[in-house]
Short mmCIF file of C-alpha atoms in Angstrom, two decimals:
data_model
loop_
_atom_site.label_atom_id
_atom_site.label_comp_id
_atom_site.label_asym_id
_atom_site.label_seq_id
_atom_site.Cartn_x
_atom_site.Cartn_y
_atom_site.Cartn_z
CA MET A 265 0.00 0.00 0.00
CA ASN A 266 2.99 2.31 0.15
CA LYS A 267 1.88 4.17 -2.96
CA GLU A 268 3.04 7.62 -4.02
CA ARG A 269 0.11 10.02 -3.63
CA GLN A 270 1.70 13.11 -4.99
CA THR A 271 -1.28 15.44 -5.53
CA VAL A 272 -13.23 29.78 -7.01
CA PRO A 273 -16.78 29.68 -7.47
CA ARG A 274 -19.03 27.04 -5.96
CA ARG A 275 -20.21 24.41 -8.42
CA ALA A 276 -20.43 20.65 -9.19
CA LEU A 277 -21.58 17.68 -7.12
CA ALA A 278 -24.35 19.63 -5.40
CA GLY A 279 -27.02 17.04 -6.12
CA VAL A 280 -24.76 14.06 -5.48
CA LEU A 281 -23.44 15.45 -2.22
CA CYS A 282 -26.94 16.13 -0.91
CA ILE A 283 -27.87 12.50 -1.46
CA LEU A 284 -24.76 11.23 0.31
CA VAL A 285 -24.93 13.60 3.25
CA LEU A 286 -28.54 12.69 3.97
CA GLY A 287 -27.89 8.95 3.96
CA PHE A 288 -25.92 8.45 7.18
CA ALA A 289 -25.77 5.14 9.04
CA SER A 290 -23.97 3.38 11.89
CA CYS A 291 -20.18 3.72 11.67
CA ALA A 292 -16.92 2.40 13.03
CA THR A 293 -14.21 4.59 14.49
CA THR A 294 -10.54 4.73 13.60
CA PRO A 295 -8.38 4.26 16.70
CA GLU A 296 -4.65 4.90 16.92
CA SER A 297 -4.02 1.86 14.77
CA GLY A 298 -6.56 -0.04 12.71
CA MET A 299 -10.36 0.12 12.97
CA SER A 300 -12.90 -1.10 15.50
CA ALA A 301 -16.67 -1.17 15.69
CA ASP A 302 -18.51 1.75 17.26
CA PRO A 303 -22.23 0.98 17.35
CA ASP A 304 -23.15 4.50 18.53
CA GLY A 305 -20.97 6.31 16.00
CA GLY A 306 -23.63 6.73 13.36
CA ARG A 307 -26.62 8.07 15.25
CA ASP A 308 -27.77 11.36 13.80
CA SER A 309 -28.92 12.48 17.22
CA ALA A 310 -27.85 11.01 20.51
CA ALA A 311 -28.20 12.05 24.12
CA GLY A 312 -25.25 13.98 25.43
CA GLU A 313 -23.77 14.98 22.07
CA ALA A 314 -21.83 18.21 22.37
CA GLY A 315 -22.79 19.75 19.04
CA GLY A 316 -26.53 19.11 18.71
CA THR A 317 -27.81 16.82 15.98
CA ALA A 318 -26.34 16.04 12.60
CA ASP A 319 -29.53 17.43 11.01
CA GLU A 320 -28.53 20.92 12.12
CA TYR A 321 -25.26 20.73 10.20
CA ARG A 322 -26.32 19.07 6.97
CA GLY A 323 -26.72 22.26 5.03
CA THR A 324 -23.35 23.54 6.20
CA LEU A 325 -21.67 20.23 5.36
CA VAL A 326 -23.17 20.16 1.86
CA SER A 327 -22.04 23.74 1.26
CA LEU A 328 -18.56 22.93 2.53
CA LEU A 329 -18.22 19.91 0.24
CA GLU A 330 -19.38 21.96 -2.73
CA THR A 331 -16.77 24.60 -1.92
CA PHE A 332 -14.00 22.01 -1.62
CA ASP A 333 -15.03 20.38 -4.87
CA ALA A 334 -15.13 23.67 -6.76
CA LEU A 335 -11.80 24.80 -5.36
CA VAL A 336 -9.91 21.62 -6.26
CA VAL A 337 -11.56 20.84 -9.59
CA SER A 338 -11.54 24.37 -10.98
CA ALA A 339 -7.86 24.83 -10.11
CA GLU A 340 -6.92 21.97 -12.48
CA ASN A 341 -3.57 21.70 -10.71
CA ASP A 342 -1.27 18.96 -11.97
CA ASP A 343 -0.50 17.49 -8.55
CA GLU A 344 -1.23 14.37 -6.52
CA LEU A 345 -4.22 15.82 -4.67
CA GLY A 346 -5.96 17.09 -7.80
CA ALA A 347 -5.33 13.87 -9.71
CA LEU A 348 -6.52 11.60 -6.91
CA TYR A 349 -9.54 13.73 -6.08
CA ARG A 350 -10.72 13.73 -9.69
CA GLU A 351 -10.63 9.93 -9.55
CA VAL A 352 -12.33 9.40 -6.18
CA ARG A 353 -15.12 11.93 -6.80
CA LYS A 354 -16.37 9.63 -9.59
CA HIS A 355 -17.36 7.19 -6.84
CA PHE A 356 -19.30 9.65 -4.69
CA GLY A 357 -22.57 8.95 -6.49
CA SER A 358 -22.38 5.22 -5.73
CA GLY A 359 -23.46 5.67 -2.11
CA THR A 360 -20.47 3.71 -0.80
CA ILE A 361 -18.70 6.88 0.35
CA ARG A 362 -20.63 9.09 2.74
CA PHE A 363 -20.06 12.31 4.64
CA ARG A 364 -21.48 13.20 8.04
CA THR A 365 -21.06 15.53 10.98
CA ASP A 366 -19.27 14.30 14.10
CA THR A 367 -21.38 15.76 16.90
CA ARG A 368 -19.52 14.13 19.76
CA GLU A 369 -17.32 16.00 22.19
CA LEU A 370 -13.94 16.82 20.66
CA GLU A 371 -11.34 14.44 22.08
CA SER A 372 -8.43 16.54 20.85
CA SER A 373 -7.90 19.55 18.62
CA LEU A 374 -5.91 17.16 16.42
CA ARG A 375 -8.82 14.71 16.08
CA ARG A 376 -10.96 16.97 13.91
CA SER A 377 -12.14 14.28 11.50
CA ARG A 378 -12.74 10.53 11.49
CA PHE A 379 -12.45 8.17 8.57
CA THR A 380 -14.63 5.21 9.46
CA ILE A 381 -16.27 2.11 8.03
CA ASP A 382 -19.99 1.56 8.51
CA SER A 383 -20.22 -1.67 10.51
CA ARG A 384 -23.56 -2.65 8.91
CA THR A 385 -23.14 -1.74 5.23
CA GLY A 386 -19.39 -1.59 4.72
CA ASN A 387 -19.63 1.97 3.39
CA ALA A 388 -16.82 4.44 3.96
CA VAL A 389 -17.83 7.39 6.14
CA LEU A 390 -15.90 10.63 6.58
CA GLN A 391 -16.97 12.57 9.66
CA ILE A 392 -16.08 16.25 10.08
CA HIS A 393 -16.30 17.64 13.61
CA TYR A 394 -19.07 20.15 14.17
CA SER A 395 -16.63 22.69 15.63
CA LEU A 396 -15.11 23.09 12.17
CA LEU A 397 -18.53 23.38 10.58
CA ASP A 398 -19.49 26.09 13.08
CA MET A 399 -16.75 28.29 11.64
CA ALA A 400 -17.09 27.18 8.02
CA ASP A 401 -19.14 30.17 6.83
CA GLU A 402 -16.45 32.52 8.10
CA ASN A 403 -13.45 30.29 7.40
CA PRO A 404 -13.88 26.93 5.63
CA VAL A 405 -10.15 26.16 5.36
CA PRO A 406 -9.69 24.07 8.57
CA ALA A 407 -12.61 21.84 7.61
CA MET A 408 -11.49 21.54 3.98
CA SER A 409 -8.00 20.69 5.25
CA GLU A 410 -9.49 17.64 6.98
CA ILE A 411 -11.31 16.61 3.80
CA ALA A 412 -8.05 16.87 1.84
CA ALA A 413 -6.24 14.70 4.40
CA ASN A 414 -8.87 11.99 4.01
CA ILE A 415 -8.88 11.90 0.21
CA SER A 416 -5.95 9.48 0.47
CA ARG A 417 -7.93 7.19 2.79
CA ILE A 418 -10.94 7.33 0.50
CA GLY A 419 -8.60 6.33 -2.33
CA ASP A 420 -7.40 3.37 -0.28
CA TYR A 421 -11.00 2.37 0.42
CA ILE A 422 -11.83 2.45 -3.28
CA GLU A 423 -8.81 0.27 -4.04
CA TYR A 424 -9.02 -2.20 -1.15
CA GLY A 425 -12.69 -2.15 -0.10
CA LEU A 426 -13.35 -3.76 3.28
CA GLU A 427 -9.78 -5.08 3.29
CA ILE A 428 -8.77 -1.56 4.31
CA SER A 429 -9.60 -2.49 7.92
CA THR A 430 -7.11 -5.35 7.84
CA LEU A 431 -4.60 -3.19 6.02
CA TYR A 432 -4.80 -0.36 8.56
CA SER A 433 -4.50 -2.80 11.46
CA ASP A 434 -0.88 -3.26 10.35
CA PRO A 435 0.98 -0.51 12.26
CA LEU A 436 3.47 0.10 9.46
CA GLU A 437 0.78 0.35 6.76
CA TYR A 438 -1.25 2.62 9.02
CA TYR A 439 1.75 4.90 9.53
CA LEU A 440 2.41 5.09 5.78
CA ALA A 441 -1.30 5.81 5.18
CA ASN A 442 -1.05 8.70 7.63
CA MET A 443 2.02 10.00 5.83
CA ASN A 444 0.10 9.92 2.55
CA ALA A 445 -2.80 11.74 4.21
CA VAL A 446 -0.75 14.55 5.72
CA TYR A 447 1.10 15.00 2.44
CA LEU A 448 -2.16 15.59 0.54
CA GLN A 449 -3.30 17.87 3.35
CA SER A 450 -0.15 19.97 3.00
CA ILE A 451 -0.60 20.22 -0.80
CA PHE A 452 -4.12 21.51 -0.27
CA LEU A 453 -2.99 24.10 2.26
CA ARG A 454 -0.04 25.30 0.18
CA ASP A 455 -1.41 25.21 -3.35
CA TYR A 456 -5.18 25.62 -2.94
CA ALA A 457 -6.07 27.32 0.36
CA LEU A 458 -3.27 29.85 0.71
CA PRO A 459 -3.64 31.45 -2.75
CA VAL A 460 -7.40 31.95 -2.23
CA TYR A 461 -7.90 32.47 1.51
CA GLY A 462 -4.51 33.72 2.74
CA GLU A 463 -2.33 32.81 5.70
CA GLU A 464 -4.84 34.07 8.27
CA SER A 465 -7.23 31.26 7.29
CA LEU A 466 -4.89 28.51 8.51
CA SER A 467 -5.37 27.08 12.00
CA ASP A 468 -2.39 26.57 14.30
CA TYR A 469 -2.23 22.91 13.33
CA ASP A 470 -2.56 23.62 9.61
CA ASN A 471 0.33 26.09 9.90
CA TYR A 472 2.32 23.41 11.69
CA VAL A 473 1.62 20.88 8.94
CA LEU A 474 2.77 23.31 6.27
CA GLN A 475 5.93 24.27 8.16
CA SER A 476 6.78 20.64 8.84
CA LEU A 477 6.52 19.88 5.11
CA GLU A 478 8.79 22.77 4.18
CA VAL A 479 11.37 22.41 6.97
CA ASP A 480 11.88 18.67 7.38
CA GLY A 481 9.44 16.71 5.25
CA PHE A 482 7.18 15.88 8.24
CA SER A 483 9.98 14.48 10.42
CA SER A 484 9.09 16.86 13.27
CA LEU A 485 5.35 16.21 12.91
CA SER A 486 5.92 12.47 13.00
CA LEU A 487 8.26 12.74 15.98
CA PHE A 488 6.26 15.06 18.22
CA VAL A 489 2.65 14.62 17.08
CA TRP A 490 2.57 10.91 16.20
CA GLY A 491 5.37 9.84 18.53
CA LEU A 492 7.30 7.98 15.82
CA ASP A 493 10.69 8.71 14.25
CA LYS A 494 10.12 9.01 10.50
CA ASP A 495 13.86 8.91 9.76
CA ILE A 496 14.23 5.53 11.48
CA ILE A 497 11.25 4.08 9.60
CA TYR A 498 12.38 5.33 6.22
CA SER A 499 15.97 4.25 6.84
CA MET A 500 14.74 0.72 7.57
CA LEU A 501 12.46 0.74 4.53
CA GLY A 502 15.30 2.08 2.39
CA LEU A 503 17.58 -0.74 3.49
CA SER A 504 14.85 -3.24 2.68
CA THR A 505 14.49 -1.75 -0.81
CA GLN A 506 18.25 -1.83 -1.35
CA LEU A 507 18.29 -5.50 -0.40
CA SER A 508 15.50 -6.23 -2.89
CA ASN A 509 17.31 -4.31 -5.64
CA GLY A 510 20.66 -5.92 -4.94
CA GLY A 511 22.10 -2.67 -3.62
CA VAL A 512 23.25 -4.37 -0.42
CA SER A 513 24.04 -7.97 0.40
CA LYS A 514 22.19 -9.84 3.10
CA GLU A 515 25.26 -9.65 5.29
CA ALA A 516 25.47 -5.88 4.80
CA TYR A 517 21.72 -5.53 5.43
CA VAL A 518 21.87 -7.23 8.82
CA GLU A 519 25.05 -5.34 9.73
CA GLN A 520 23.51 -1.95 8.92
CA VAL A 521 20.33 -2.70 10.88
CA LEU A 522 22.56 -3.77 13.79
CA GLN A 523 24.70 -0.65 13.52
CA LEU A 524 21.62 1.56 13.48
CA GLY A 525 20.42 -0.17 16.65
CA ARG A 526 23.76 0.35 18.36
CA GLU A 527 23.69 4.06 17.55
CA ILE A 528 20.15 4.33 18.91
CA ARG A 529 21.16 2.46 22.09
CA ASN A 530 24.19 4.70 22.64
CA ASN A 531 22.13 7.83 22.05
CA MET A 532 19.47 6.57 24.44
CA GLU A 533 22.01 5.90 27.18
CA GLN A 534 23.78 9.25 26.73
CA SER A 535 20.50 11.15 26.68
CA ARG A 536 19.33 9.37 29.80
CA ARG A 537 22.52 10.39 31.64
CA LEU A 538 22.13 14.01 30.52
CA PHE A 539 18.49 13.93 31.60
CA GLN A 540 19.35 12.51 35.02
CA GLU A 541 22.18 15.01 35.55
CA SER A 542 19.89 17.94 34.77
CA GLY A 543 17.78 16.95 37.78
CA ASP A 544 15.01 19.34 38.70
CA SER A 545 16.84 22.42 37.47
CA GLU A 546 15.08 24.98 35.33
CA GLY A 547 16.27 26.93 32.31
CA ASP A 548 17.80 26.07 28.95
CA ASP A 549 19.89 23.11 30.15
CA ARG A 550 16.87 21.32 31.54
CA SER A 551 14.81 22.14 28.46
CA VAL A 552 17.51 20.75 26.16
CA ALA A 553 17.87 17.63 28.31
CA ARG A 554 14.12 16.98 28.21
CA ARG A 555 13.86 17.47 24.47
CA THR A 556 16.93 15.29 23.84
CA MET A 557 15.54 12.57 26.08
CA TYR A 558 12.19 12.61 24.31
CA ILE A 559 13.78 12.38 20.86
CA ALA A 560 16.11 9.57 21.92
CA ALA A 561 13.27 7.63 23.55
CA THR A 562 11.00 8.08 20.53
CA SER A 563 13.76 6.91 18.18
CA ALA A 564 14.39 3.86 20.36
CA ARG A 565 10.69 3.05 20.57
CA THR A 566 10.33 3.36 16.79
CA TYR A 567 13.30 1.06 16.16
CA ARG A 568 11.96 -1.68 18.42
CA THR A 569 8.33 -1.41 17.23
CA LEU A 570 7.94 -0.53 13.56
CA GLY A 571 11.63 -1.15 12.92
CA SER A 572 11.30 -4.68 14.25
CA VAL A 573 8.24 -5.24 12.02
CA ILE A 574 10.26 -4.26 8.96
CA PHE A 575 13.30 -6.30 10.02
CA SER A 576 11.41 -9.47 10.92
CA THR A 577 9.42 -9.29 7.66
CA VAL A 578 12.64 -9.09 5.65
CA ILE A 579 14.24 -11.97 7.56
CA ASN A 580 11.17 -14.20 7.29
CA GLU A 581 10.46 -13.50 3.61
CA ARG A 582 13.91 -13.11 2.06
CA PHE A 583 16.28 -15.27 4.11
CA SER A 584 16.40 -19.00 3.52
CA ALA A 585 16.95 -21.31 6.46
CA GLY A 586 20.62 -21.59 5.54
CA GLU A 587 21.03 -17.82 5.22
CA TYR A 588 19.35 -17.33 8.57
CA GLU A 589 21.81 -19.71 10.20
CA GLU A 590 24.70 -17.95 8.49
CA HIS A 591 23.71 -14.60 9.99
CA ALA A 592 22.12 -15.91 13.20
CA GLY A 593 24.73 -14.29 15.44
CA LYS A 594 24.06 -10.74 14.26
CA ILE A 595 20.33 -11.34 14.04
CA GLU A 596 20.44 -12.38 17.69
CA GLU A 597 22.36 -9.18 18.51
CA VAL A 598 19.55 -7.17 16.95
CA ASN A 599 17.04 -9.09 19.09
CA GLN A 600 19.15 -8.40 22.17
CA LEU A 601 19.10 -4.70 21.34
CA TYR A 602 15.31 -4.85 21.18
CA ALA A 603 15.25 -6.37 24.66
CA LEU A 604 17.69 -3.80 26.06
CA LEU A 605 15.78 -0.88 24.53
CA LYS A 606 12.56 -2.23 26.04
CA THR A 607 14.18 -2.06 29.49
CA LEU A 608 15.57 1.44 28.93
CA LEU A 609 12.29 2.71 27.57
CA ALA A 610 10.36 1.39 30.58
CA GLU A 611 12.38 3.76 32.76
CA VAL A 612 11.33 6.86 30.79
CA ASP A 613 8.01 5.85 29.32
CA ASP A 614 5.94 8.04 31.64
CA PHE A 615 8.16 11.00 30.83
CA ARG A 616 7.88 10.37 27.08
CA ARG A 617 4.09 10.30 27.21
CA GLU A 618 3.91 13.41 29.40
CA TYR A 619 6.33 15.34 27.17
CA ARG A 620 4.30 14.52 24.07
CA SER A 621 1.06 15.39 25.83
CA ASP A 622 2.47 18.77 26.86
CA TYR A 623 3.64 19.37 23.31
CA LEU A 624 0.25 18.56 21.82
CA SER A 625 -1.53 20.85 24.28
CA GLY A 626 -0.10 23.75 22.28
CA PHE A 627 -2.56 23.14 19.43
#
C-alpha cells in the first residue's frame, strides 16, 4: 500500500453530495491503529452529544463539500491531490462513500475528522467535527484541510474495499497511510487554500503541517505529534528496498540494521545520563535535556516497534533457512538490542508520554 500520492466559485456535485450527506448510518471509528466497531458512531442524534444533531449541520456540510469540490476541480492543478480527487469523486454517487457531521465531544484539537467504516453496510464514512462546521461560513479552510487529508484514505477504500480495515491494522501500513494523508493535506494548504484564503485562514495545526513539510518533510510532525521517528522508519524501509534491488548484500543488510540499533542504544544511554544530571533544574539546560531525552526515547521506541516489524518481515520473507543460520549471530544481537531498549524505555516511558502530551496541548 505504500503508494506515491503526490497530488473559485461554488459548483459541481451539489445534487450528489446532498444525497450522500442525507444517507448516514452506523459507523466504526478509527483508533490509533486499525479500525474497531462503534455501534453508537452513526446516530444522527444522541443524548449527550456536544454539538446538537447532525440534522442541524447538513446544510453547512453540503455547502462545505461543494466549496471544496469547486476549489480543487476548478484549479486543475497537476498534482497528486488534484489527480486523486478527480478519480475518487467519480465514486461519490455510488453511495459507498458518505459524509457526516461528528457531533460528539472533541477528544483533541488534532482529532478533527474521522475516517470510518460503517459496521452494517461496509460503506466508507468521513466525519467532520461540528466545531469546524461552526466556523465554516467565516473560514472553511480548517474543515477543507481535513477533507483533503482523508482523500488518500478514500482512495485506499476504493482500491481495497473492506480489506482496508485489515490493512490499517498493520501498524506500518497505518503509519504510511497517515504520511500519505498529511502529504495531501499539505498540498491543499499550500497550493489551494493559501492562494485563495490567505495565511490568516490557517489554523495553528494547519500552519504546523505546512511548516513541517517545508522544513523537514514531516519528520518533526511524525516525531512530536505521532510519537514515531520518521527517519528511522524510512531508513529501515530504504535498506529493505536496497536489499531487494541488490544494492546491499544480506550480510550488509543485517550489519547496517545492527549498527543503526547500536547508535540508537548509545544515544538513548547518553541522553538518559544528561536527563538525570539535569535533575530538577530549570532553564535552557533542563529544556535541552528533556527534548533530547524525548527524541532519543522516541527513536528507540520506533526502532523496536515498527523497525522490528520491517526487520522481521525481511528476515522471514527473504532469508532462507541456511542464510538465517549464516547470519544468526548478528540477528540475535539485533534481538538483544530490542530487549535492552525495552528495558531502557520502561524507565522513561511516563516521561515520554507526558512530554508529548504537553507538546500537543499547544494546538
